Structures are given as structure tokens and as C-alpha cells.
Amino acid sequence: MSTPSPLPQSVILPDRPVIRRRAYLAACVQIPGQFSERWHIWHANGAYVGFCTTPDLIDLAIAQAEGRRGQ
């Protein structure tokens, strides 16, 4: 069974930089019909970490994911 994609098929990539934190990348995505942007975060190995609503929370989302994995 395949893992579902964290993003719907139709997304808008606003003109925002991709943010790199250690071995993680965060990209800003806006879903049509929603007013807010979300920053989706992936590990360098391709694993999806999660998302946050502002770039200020990227480090917190990464720390939370690392805590779940016991790193």
C-alpha cells in the first residue's frame, strides 16, 4: 500500500524562498480555496515531516518530528 501524498494534486507555490534547516527543506504552499499558506517540511532522505503555518515554526516542527523518532 502506498503512502498518501501530504499535498493535494493542485497547489500554488507562492514566490517564497525554500528554507533549509540542517537536513530539512521547507517549501511554502498554498492550496486553492484556502487563504493561508502552509510550510511543508521534508527530510533530506525524502521523508515528509509535517507542516506549519509560519516560517517561525519550522524549527519547532522539526524538533517535534525528531522527538517522535527519538533523535
Tab-separated table of C-alpha atoms in Angstrom, residues 2-69:
chain	number	residue	atom	x	y	z
A	2	SER	CA	1.427	3.367	-0.962
A	3	THR	CA	1.689	6.310	1.411
A	4	PRO	CA	-0.720	9.132	0.550
A	5	SER	CA	0.791	12.405	-0.597
A	6	PRO	CA	0.778	15.195	2.027
A	7	LEU	CA	-0.335	17.654	-0.655
A	8	PRO	CA	-3.375	17.629	-2.917
A	9	GLN	CA	-2.823	17.403	-6.661
A	10	SER	CA	-3.484	21.115	-7.266
A	11	VAL	CA	-1.302	23.542	-5.292
A	12	ILE	CA	0.105	27.023	-5.774
A	13	LEU	CA	3.744	27.707	-4.974
A	14	PRO	CA	3.961	31.375	-3.940
A	15	ASP	CA	7.096	33.347	-4.723
A	16	ARG	CA	8.826	32.483	-1.455
A	17	PRO	CA	12.282	31.021	-0.897
A	18	VAL	CA	12.749	27.380	0.068
A	19	ILE	CA	14.111	27.297	3.609
A	20	ARG	CA	16.863	24.884	4.596
A	21	ARG	CA	17.398	23.868	8.212
A	22	ARG	CA	20.140	21.275	8.728
A	23	ALA	CA	18.937	18.163	6.813
A	24	TYR	CA	15.445	19.565	6.188
A	25	LEU	CA	13.790	21.607	3.448
A	26	ALA	CA	10.607	23.635	3.868
A	27	ALA	CA	8.564	24.945	0.948
A	28	CYS	CA	5.655	27.351	1.100
A	29	VAL	CA	2.456	26.007	-0.471
A	30	GLN	CA	-0.995	27.473	-0.881
A	31	ILE	CA	-3.953	25.237	-1.639
A	32	PRO	CA	-6.599	26.779	-3.915
A	33	GLY	CA	-9.617	27.826	-1.890
A	34	GLN	CA	-7.638	28.329	1.317
A	35	PHE	CA	-6.467	31.752	2.413
A	36	SER	CA	-3.457	30.721	4.462
A	37	GLU	CA	-0.097	29.452	3.321
A	38	ARG	CA	1.475	26.372	4.866
A	39	TRP	CA	5.138	25.493	5.065
A	40	HIS	CA	5.595	21.785	4.306
A	41	ILE	CA	8.791	20.196	5.585
A	42	TRP	CA	10.727	17.208	4.241
A	43	HIS	CA	13.859	15.468	5.497
A	44	ALA	CA	16.773	15.093	3.052
A	45	ASN	CA	16.015	11.356	2.823
A	46	GLY	CA	12.598	12.224	1.326
A	47	ALA	CA	10.505	11.566	4.446
A	48	TYR	CA	7.657	14.020	4.982
A	49	VAL	CA	7.977	15.710	8.387
A	50	GLY	CA	4.819	17.815	8.536
A	51	PHE	CA	3.731	21.390	8.075
A	52	CYS	CA	3.436	24.658	9.953
A	53	THR	CA	1.655	27.930	9.260
A	54	THR	CA	4.585	30.327	9.525
A	55	PRO	CA	8.345	30.072	8.887
A	56	ASP	CA	8.925	30.930	12.559
A	57	LEU	CA	7.535	27.478	13.482
A	58	ILE	CA	9.719	25.404	11.137
A	59	ASP	CA	12.333	24.668	13.820
A	60	LEU	CA	9.590	23.652	16.264
A	61	ALA	CA	8.043	21.248	13.733
A	62	ILE	CA	11.464	19.712	13.069
A	63	ALA	CA	12.198	19.341	16.793
A	64	GLN	CA	8.823	17.713	17.320
A	65	ALA	CA	9.454	15.241	14.478
A	66	GLU	CA	12.930	14.418	15.787
A	67	GLY	CA	11.455	13.841	19.254
A	68	ARG	CA	8.969	11.348	17.812
A	69	ARG	CA	11.778	9.488	16.062
